[in-house]
Amino acid sequence: MKVGLITFHSAFNFGGILQSYALFKIISDFGFDIETVDYRTRSQDIVFRKDFHLKKNIMEMLKNCGFLFIRKDRTRRKEKFERFIKTYLNPSKTLLKNYDDFVKNEFDYDILVSGSDIIWNSGARSFRYEPNDSIFPYFLKFGNPLKRISYASSFGNKNQKKIMDKKELLQNYDFLSTREYPVKVLIEEILNRKVEWVCDPTWLLNKNEWLTLPGIYIPNSRKPYILVYALYWDRKKLKQWLKPVKELAAKGMDIVLFSPMNFYSDKEINVIQDAGPIDFLSYLSKAELVVTTTFHGMIFAMNFEIPFFSWNIKEKSRQYSILKYCGLENRIINKPENILEFENYHCDFSYSTKQIEKLRESSMDYLMRALDIPRR
């Protein structure tokens, strides 16, 4: 049977592309003929793939001026993402840019799967400049499949109005699951039907499975290093947070920084300007400590059992929800100086790993039921 998977696979974001890969691989390993529906909104192109565009406001353009000095690095970065998509995600031959393209095209998928990430959130950056109907494909409002399945599709955080607005689209699914537990409960109340709580697709694979990806390498670093992964933070805020990280690193570590959405330069830090998905996995897997503002940076560190700190996490956020489930709320840092208050940065993963394995198992059960695969 042929499966069409649709998710945020082309946003040139480490978490977005790697969660796409994980779900694609699992379904492919089940024996299905699967391809990724190559849907790329104009907004994704403007926000994630173009450093400069007339649609961007003046402040965004000014923040990105530094990218002019590293144009070759930025080009290599894009090439790495495109190569990963082509190699591992089997994109559809037809490129779809808006909902009209879906209406005009015919599809031969037996099963449609909407993947993870905040694909149900019309306020996401992928829809910034789009008409209202641009979100319809992510609710699988196209084709004529035998079955429509959501796997860990997300609104981001609990928002009753957003869910109520999408009630009719949600009813379209034969199997319904989401990534955030509070959202699962709310959708069940609104739809009066069963909704599964499942893990982000990146947790469907364990560390060893991730590191079998061809091209994974050992970074060339003379010292242990702290990996800092920050998105959307301007230079001023990033500099403020990096100050205590430098103090911590002065005890015998280097600092590696991934800041792909904003230009940052610092002679004391190894800033990886051209990082692709393989670079991200390689550096994270060997890090001594991960410090991040991101959801996927955090959950990869948890999956790989790498000590980590999460910056600026609000109590009602998706990050907090998963940290609480794993008993790791103490890894939250809400002020830069808090990172220096810990006696050491090491982390006990004994409980969290059991929780991840438990959620991975139940998530696999859901996916296999939805795809009608008998458990061995």
CSV table of C-alpha atoms in Angstrom, one decimal:
chain,number,residue,atom,x,y,z
A,1,MET,CA,0.0,0.0,0.0
A,2,LYS,CA,1.2,3.5,-0.7
A,3,VAL,CA,1.4,6.0,2.1
A,4,GLY,CA,1.6,9.8,1.7
A,5,LEU,CA,3.3,11.6,4.7
A,6,ILE,CA,2.8,15.3,5.1
A,7,THR,CA,4.6,17.4,7.7
A,8,PHE,CA,7.0,20.3,8.1
A,9,HIS,CA,9.8,18.5,6.3
A,10,SER,CA,11.3,21.5,4.4
A,11,ALA,CA,11.4,24.3,7.0
A,12,PHE,CA,15.2,23.9,7.2
A,13,ASN,CA,14.9,23.4,10.9
A,14,PHE,CA,16.8,20.5,12.6
A,15,GLY,CA,13.8,19.3,14.6
A,16,GLY,CA,11.4,19.6,11.8
A,17,ILE,CA,13.4,17.6,9.3
A,18,LEU,CA,14.6,15.0,11.8
A,19,GLN,CA,11.0,14.3,13.1
A,20,SER,CA,10.0,13.9,9.4
A,21,TYR,CA,12.8,11.4,8.9
A,22,ALA,CA,12.0,9.3,12.0
A,23,LEU,CA,8.3,8.8,11.1
A,24,PHE,CA,9.2,8.2,7.5
A,25,LYS,CA,11.7,5.5,8.5
A,26,ILE,CA,9.4,3.7,10.9
A,27,ILE,CA,6.6,3.5,8.3
A,28,SER,CA,9.0,2.5,5.6
A,29,ASP,CA,10.5,-0.2,7.9
A,30,PHE,CA,6.9,-1.6,8.3
A,31,GLY,CA,7.1,-2.4,4.6
A,32,PHE,CA,5.0,0.4,3.1
A,33,ASP,CA,5.7,2.3,-0.1
A,34,ILE,CA,5.9,5.8,1.4
A,35,GLU,CA,6.7,9.2,0.0
A,36,THR,CA,6.8,12.7,1.6
A,37,VAL,CA,4.2,15.0,0.1
A,38,ASP,CA,6.5,17.9,-1.1
A,39,TYR,CA,4.3,20.7,0.1
A,40,ARG,CA,6.2,24.0,0.6
A,41,THR,CA,4.3,27.1,1.3
A,42,ARG,CA,5.7,30.5,0.2
A,43,SER,CA,6.0,31.4,3.9
A,44,GLN,CA,8.4,28.5,4.5
A,45,ASP,CA,10.5,29.8,1.7
A,46,ILE,CA,10.6,33.3,3.0
A,47,VAL,CA,11.0,32.6,6.7
A,48,PHE,CA,13.3,29.5,6.6
A,49,ARG,CA,15.2,29.5,3.3
A,50,LYS,CA,15.7,33.2,2.4
A,51,ASP,CA,17.8,35.4,4.7
A,52,PHE,CA,16.5,38.5,2.9
A,53,HIS,CA,13.0,39.1,1.4
A,54,LEU,CA,10.8,42.1,0.8
A,55,LYS,CA,8.1,40.5,3.0
A,56,LYS,CA,10.4,40.5,6.0
A,57,ASN,CA,10.2,43.6,8.2
A,58,ILE,CA,13.1,46.0,8.7
A,59,MET,CA,14.2,44.6,12.1
A,60,GLU,CA,14.4,41.0,10.6
A,61,MET,CA,16.5,42.3,7.7
A,62,LEU,CA,18.9,44.2,10.0
A,63,LYS,CA,19.3,41.2,12.2
A,64,ASN,CA,20.3,39.1,9.2
A,65,CYS,CA,22.9,41.6,7.8
A,66,GLY,CA,25.6,39.4,9.3
A,67,PHE,CA,24.6,36.6,6.9
A,68,LEU,CA,26.1,38.7,4.1
A,69,PHE,CA,29.6,37.8,5.4
A,70,ILE,CA,28.9,34.1,5.4
A,71,ARG,CA,27.0,33.6,2.2
A,72,LYS,CA,28.9,30.5,1.2
A,73,ASP,CA,28.1,28.9,4.6
A,74,ARG,CA,24.5,29.7,4.2
A,75,THR,CA,24.4,28.2,0.8
A,76,ARG,CA,26.1,25.0,2.0
A,77,ARG,CA,23.6,24.8,4.9
A,78,LYS,CA,20.7,24.9,2.4
A,79,GLU,CA,22.4,22.3,0.2
A,80,LYS,CA,22.8,19.9,3.2
A,81,PHE,CA,19.1,20.2,4.0
A,82,GLU,CA,18.0,19.6,0.4
A,83,ARG,CA,20.3,16.7,0.1
A,84,PHE,CA,18.9,15.1,3.2
A,85,ILE,CA,15.4,15.5,1.9
A,86,LYS,CA,16.2,14.0,-1.4
A,87,THR,CA,18.2,11.1,0.2
A,88,TYR,CA,16.0,10.1,3.1
A,89,LEU,CA,12.5,11.5,2.6
A,90,ASN,CA,11.6,10.4,-1.0
A,91,PRO,CA,9.8,13.7,-1.8
A,92,SER,CA,6.9,13.5,-4.3
A,93,LYS,CA,7.7,14.4,-7.8
A,94,THR,CA,5.1,17.1,-7.8
A,95,LEU,CA,5.9,20.2,-5.8
A,96,LEU,CA,2.8,21.7,-4.2
A,97,LYS,CA,2.9,25.4,-3.1
A,98,ASN,CA,-0.8,26.1,-2.1
A,99,TYR,CA,-4.1,24.4,-1.5
A,100,ASP,CA,-5.2,25.1,-5.1
A,101,ASP,CA,-2.4,22.7,-6.2
A,102,PHE,CA,-3.9,20.0,-4.0
A,103,VAL,CA,-7.4,20.6,-5.5
A,104,LYS,CA,-6.0,20.4,-9.1
A,105,ASN,CA,-3.8,17.3,-8.6
A,106,GLU,CA,-4.8,13.6,-8.3
A,107,PHE,CA,-3.3,11.5,-5.6
A,108,ASP,CA,-2.9,7.7,-5.5
A,109,TYR,CA,-2.2,7.3,-1.8
A,110,ASP,CA,-4.0,4.4,0.0
A,111,ILE,CA,-3.2,6.0,3.3
A,112,LEU,CA,-2.5,9.6,4.3
A,113,VAL,CA,-0.5,10.4,7.5
A,114,SER,CA,-0.1,13.9,8.9
A,115,GLY,CA,3.1,13.9,10.9
A,116,SER,CA,4.3,15.8,13.9
A,117,ASP,CA,5.4,19.4,14.5
A,118,ILE,CA,2.9,22.3,14.9
A,119,ILE,CA,1.3,21.6,11.5
A,120,TRP,CA,-2.2,22.3,13.0
A,121,ASN,CA,-1.3,25.8,14.3
A,122,SER,CA,-2.4,28.4,11.8
A,123,GLY,CA,-0.2,30.9,13.7
A,124,ALA,CA,3.0,29.0,12.9
A,125,ARG,CA,5.6,30.7,10.7
A,126,SER,CA,4.9,28.4,7.9
A,127,PHE,CA,1.5,30.1,7.4
A,128,ARG,CA,2.7,33.7,8.1
A,129,TYR,CA,1.9,35.0,4.6
A,130,GLU,CA,-0.6,32.4,3.5
A,131,PRO,CA,-4.4,32.4,2.9
A,132,ASN,CA,-6.6,30.5,5.4
A,133,ASP,CA,-6.9,27.4,3.3
A,134,SER,CA,-3.1,26.8,3.2
A,135,ILE,CA,-3.4,24.7,6.4
A,136,PHE,CA,-6.0,22.3,4.9
A,137,PRO,CA,-3.5,19.8,3.5
A,138,TYR,CA,-2.0,19.3,7.0
A,139,PHE,CA,-5.5,18.1,8.1
A,140,LEU,CA,-5.4,15.7,5.1
A,141,LYS,CA,-8.2,17.5,3.3
A,142,PHE,CA,-7.1,16.1,-0.1
A,143,GLY,CA,-7.0,12.9,-2.1
A,144,ASN,CA,-9.3,9.9,-1.7
A,145,PRO,CA,-7.4,7.5,0.7
A,146,LEU,CA,-8.8,4.5,2.5
A,147,LYS,CA,-7.6,5.9,5.8
A,148,ARG,CA,-6.4,9.2,7.3
A,149,ILE,CA,-4.1,9.1,10.3
A,150,SER,CA,-2.5,11.7,12.4
A,151,TYR,CA,0.7,10.9,14.2
A,152,ALA,CA,1.7,13.5,16.9
A,153,SER,CA,0.3,16.3,14.9
A,154,SER,CA,0.3,19.4,17.1
A,155,PHE,CA,-1.4,22.8,17.8
A,156,GLY,CA,1.7,23.7,19.8
A,157,ASN,CA,0.1,24.4,23.2
A,158,LYS,CA,-3.4,24.0,24.7
A,159,ASN,CA,-5.7,26.5,23.0
A,160,GLN,CA,-9.4,25.9,23.1
A,161,LYS,CA,-10.3,28.5,20.4
A,162,LYS,CA,-7.8,27.1,17.9
A,163,ILE,CA,-9.1,23.6,18.4
A,164,MET,CA,-12.8,24.6,18.2
A,165,ASP,CA,-12.0,26.4,14.9
A,166,LYS,CA,-10.6,23.2,13.5
A,167,LYS,CA,-13.2,20.9,14.9
A,168,GLU,CA,-14.7,19.9,11.5
A,169,LEU,CA,-11.2,19.3,10.0
A,170,LEU,CA,-10.3,17.1,13.0
A,171,GLN,CA,-13.4,14.9,12.5
A,172,ASN,CA,-11.9,14.0,9.1
A,173,TYR,CA,-9.4,11.6,10.7
A,174,ASP,CA,-9.9,7.8,11.1
A,175,PHE,CA,-7.1,7.7,13.7
A,176,LEU,CA,-6.3,10.7,15.8
A,177,SER,CA,-3.3,11.4,18.0
A,178,THR,CA,-1.3,14.4,19.2
A,179,ARG,CA,2.0,15.2,20.8
A,180,GLU,CA,0.9,17.2,23.9
A,181,TYR,CA,-1.1,15.5,26.6
A,182,PRO,CA,-3.2,18.6,27.7
A,183,VAL,CA,-4.1,19.1,24.0
A,184,LYS,CA,-5.1,15.4,23.7
A,185,VAL,CA,-7.5,15.9,26.7
A,186,LEU,CA,-9.0,19.1,25.2
A,187,ILE,CA,-9.6,17.5,21.8
A,188,GLU,CA,-11.3,14.5,23.4
A,189,GLU,CA,-13.7,16.9,25.2
A,190,ILE,CA,-14.4,18.9,22.1
A,191,LEU,CA,-14.8,15.9,19.7
A,192,ASN,CA,-16.2,13.4,22.2
A,193,ARG,CA,-13.9,10.7,20.8
A,194,LYS,CA,-10.7,8.9,21.7
A,195,VAL,CA,-7.4,10.7,21.0
A,196,GLU,CA,-4.1,9.1,21.6
A,197,TRP,CA,-1.2,10.8,23.3
A,198,VAL,CA,2.0,9.8,21.5
A,199,CYS,CA,5.7,10.8,21.5
A,200,ASP,CA,7.4,13.1,19.1
A,201,PRO,CA,8.6,11.0,16.2
A,202,THR,CA,12.2,11.6,17.1
A,203,TRP,CA,11.6,9.4,20.2
A,204,LEU,CA,10.4,6.5,18.1
A,205,LEU,CA,14.1,5.9,17.4
A,206,ASN,CA,16.6,5.4,20.2
A,207,LYS,CA,20.1,6.8,20.3
A,208,ASN,CA,21.8,3.8,18.6
A,209,GLU,CA,19.2,3.9,15.8
A,210,TRP,CA,19.8,7.6,15.2
A,211,LEU,CA,23.6,7.1,15.0
A,212,THR,CA,23.3,4.5,12.3
A,213,LEU,CA,22.5,7.3,9.8
A,214,PRO,CA,25.3,7.4,7.2
A,215,GLY,CA,27.6,10.3,7.5
A,216,ILE,CA,27.4,10.6,11.3
A,217,TYR,CA,30.9,11.6,12.5
A,218,ILE,CA,33.0,12.4,15.6
A,219,PRO,CA,33.5,16.2,15.8
A,220,ASN,CA,37.0,17.5,15.8
A,221,SER,CA,37.3,19.0,19.2
A,222,ARG,CA,40.4,19.0,21.5
A,223,LYS,CA,38.3,19.5,24.6
A,224,PRO,CA,34.8,18.4,25.8
A,225,TYR,CA,32.3,21.0,24.7
A,226,ILE,CA,29.0,22.6,25.6
A,227,LEU,CA,26.6,22.7,22.7
A,228,VAL,CA,24.3,25.7,22.6
A,229,TYR,CA,21.3,25.5,20.3
A,230,ALA,CA,19.2,28.7,20.1
A,231,LEU,CA,16.5,29.8,17.7
A,232,TYR,CA,15.0,33.2,17.1
A,233,TRP,CA,17.1,35.0,19.8
A,234,ASP,CA,18.7,38.3,18.7
A,235,ARG,CA,22.4,39.0,19.3
A,236,LYS,CA,21.8,41.0,22.5
A,237,LYS,CA,19.7,38.3,24.2
A,238,LEU,CA,22.0,35.5,23.1
A,239,LYS,CA,25.1,37.4,24.3
A,240,GLN,CA,23.4,37.8,27.7
A,241,TRP,CA,22.7,34.1,28.1
A,242,LEU,CA,26.1,33.0,26.8
A,243,LYS,CA,28.0,35.0,29.5
A,244,PRO,CA,27.4,32.4,32.3
A,245,VAL,CA,27.9,29.6,29.8
A,246,LYS,CA,31.4,31.0,29.1
A,247,GLU,CA,32.1,31.0,32.9
A,248,LEU,CA,31.0,27.4,33.1
A,249,ALA,CA,33.1,26.5,30.0
A,250,ALA,CA,36.2,28.2,31.5
A,251,LYS,CA,36.6,25.1,33.8
A,252,GLY,CA,38.0,23.1,30.8
A,253,MET,CA,35.4,23.0,28.0
A,254,ASP,CA,34.8,24.6,24.6
A,255,ILE,CA,31.5,26.1,23.4
A,256,VAL,CA,29.9,25.1,20.1
A,257,LEU,CA,26.9,27.3,18.9
A,258,PHE,CA,24.1,26.5,16.5
A,259,SER,CA,22.1,29.7,15.9
A,260,PRO,CA,20.8,29.2,12.4
A,261,MET,CA,18.0,31.8,12.4
A,262,ASN,CA,20.1,34.7,13.5
A,263,PHE,CA,23.7,35.6,12.8
A,264,TYR,CA,26.1,35.5,15.7
A,265,SER,CA,29.9,35.9,15.8
A,266,ASP,CA,32.2,35.4,18.8
A,267,LYS,CA,36.0,34.6,18.7
A,268,GLU,CA,35.7,32.6,21.9
A,269,ILE,CA,33.0,30.3,20.5
A,270,ASN,CA,32.9,27.8,17.6
A,271,VAL,CA,29.9,29.0,15.7
A,272,ILE,CA,28.8,26.3,13.1
A,273,GLN,CA,27.3,28.4,10.3
A,274,ASP,CA,26.7,25.7,7.7
A,275,ALA,CA,25.3,23.0,9.9
A,276,GLY,CA,22.9,20.5,8.3
A,277,PRO,CA,20.9,17.7,10.0
A,278,ILE,CA,23.9,15.3,10.1
A,279,ASP,CA,26.1,17.9,11.7
A,280,PHE,CA,23.4,18.6,14.4
A,281,LEU,CA,23.2,14.9,15.3
A,282,SER,CA,27.0,14.4,15.2
A,283,TYR,CA,27.7,17.4,17.5
A,284,LEU,CA,24.8,16.7,19.9
A,285,SER,CA,25.7,13.0,20.3
A,286,LYS,CA,29.2,13.9,21.6
A,287,ALA,CA,28.4,17.0,23.6
A,288,GLU,CA,29.4,17.2,27.3
A,289,LEU,CA,26.4,19.4,28.0
A,290,VAL,CA,23.5,20.8,25.8
A,291,VAL,CA,22.0,24.2,26.5
A,292,THR,CA,19.0,25.0,24.4
A,293,THR,CA,15.9,27.2,23.9
A,294,THR,CA,14.3,24.6,21.6
A,295,PHE,CA,11.9,21.7,22.0
A,296,HIS,CA,13.8,19.3,19.8
A,297,GLY,CA,17.2,20.3,21.2
A,298,MET,CA,15.8,19.3,24.6
A,299,ILE,CA,14.2,16.0,23.7
A,300,PHE,CA,17.2,14.9,21.6
A,301,ALA,CA,19.4,15.5,24.6
A,302,MET,CA,17.0,13.5,26.8
A,303,ASN,CA,16.8,10.6,24.2
A,304,PHE,CA,20.6,10.5,23.9
A,305,GLU,CA,21.1,10.9,27.7
A,306,ILE,CA,23.2,14.0,27.3
A,307,PRO,CA,23.1,16.4,30.3
A,308,PHE,CA,21.2,19.5,29.3
A,309,PHE,CA,19.6,22.8,30.5
A,310,SER,CA,16.5,24.3,28.9
A,311,TRP,CA,16.3,28.1,28.8
A,312,ASN,CA,13.2,30.2,29.5
A,313,ILE,CA,10.6,27.4,29.8
A,314,LYS,CA,7.1,28.5,30.8
A,315,GLU,CA,5.0,26.3,33.0
A,316,LYS,CA,2.2,25.8,30.4
A,317,SER,CA,4.5,25.1,27.5
A,318,ARG,CA,5.0,21.8,25.6
A,319,GLN,CA,8.6,21.7,26.9
A,320,TYR,CA,7.5,21.9,30.5
A,321,SER,CA,4.8,19.2,30.0
A,322,ILE,CA,7.4,16.7,28.7
A,323,LEU,CA,10.0,17.6,31.3
A,324,LYS,CA,7.4,17.0,34.0
A,325,TYR,CA,6.4,13.7,32.5
A,326,CYS,CA,10.1,12.7,32.7
A,327,GLY,CA,10.8,14.2,36.1
A,328,LEU,CA,13.3,16.6,34.8
A,329,GLU,CA,11.8,20.0,35.7
A,330,ASN,CA,15.0,20.8,37.6
A,331,ARG,CA,16.7,21.3,34.2
A,332,ILE,CA,14.9,24.5,33.5
A,333,ILE,CA,17.0,27.7,33.7
A,334,ASN,CA,14.9,30.9,33.7
A,335,LYS,CA,17.7,33.4,34.4
A,336,PRO,CA,21.2,33.3,32.8
A,337,GLU,CA,23.0,33.2,36.1
A,338,ASN,CA,21.0,30.2,37.4
A,339,ILE,CA,23.3,27.9,35.3
A,340,LEU,CA,26.1,28.7,37.7
A,341,GLU,CA,24.1,27.7,40.8
A,342,PHE,CA,24.3,24.0,40.1
A,343,GLU,CA,27.0,22.1,41.9
A,344,ASN,CA,27.5,20.2,38.6
A,345,TYR,CA,25.7,19.9,35.3
A,346,HIS,CA,25.3,16.1,35.4
A,347,CYS,CA,21.8,14.6,35.0
A,348,ASP,CA,20.2,11.4,36.3
A,349,PHE,CA,18.3,9.9,33.4
A,350,SER,CA,17.3,6.6,35.1
A,351,TYR,CA,13.7,7.6,35.5
A,352,SER,CA,13.3,9.7,32.3
A,353,THR,CA,14.7,6.9,30.1
A,354,LYS,CA,12.1,4.5,31.5
A,355,GLN,CA,9.4,7.1,30.8
A,356,ILE,CA,10.6,7.6,27.3
A,357,GLU,CA,10.6,3.9,26.6
A,358,LYS,CA,7.1,3.5,28.0
A,359,LEU,CA,5.8,6.3,25.8
A,360,ARG,CA,7.7,5.0,22.8
A,361,GLU,CA,6.1,1.5,23.3
A,362,SER,CA,2.5,2.9,23.5
A,363,SER,CA,3.2,5.2,20.5
A,364,MET,CA,4.4,2.3,18.4
A,365,ASP,CA,1.3,0.3,19.4
A,366,TYR,CA,-1.0,3.2,18.2
A,367,LEU,CA,0.9,3.6,14.9
A,368,MET,CA,0.7,-0.2,14.2
A,369,ARG,CA,-3.0,-0.3,15.0
A,370,ALA,CA,-3.6,2.7,12.8
A,371,LEU,CA,-1.7,1.1,9.9
A,372,ASP,CA,-3.3,-2.3,10.6
A,373,ILE,CA,0.0,-4.1,11.4
A,374,PRO,CA,-0.1,-7.1,13.8
A,375,ARG,CA,2.2,-6.9,16.8
A,376,ARG,CA,4.9,-9.6,16.7
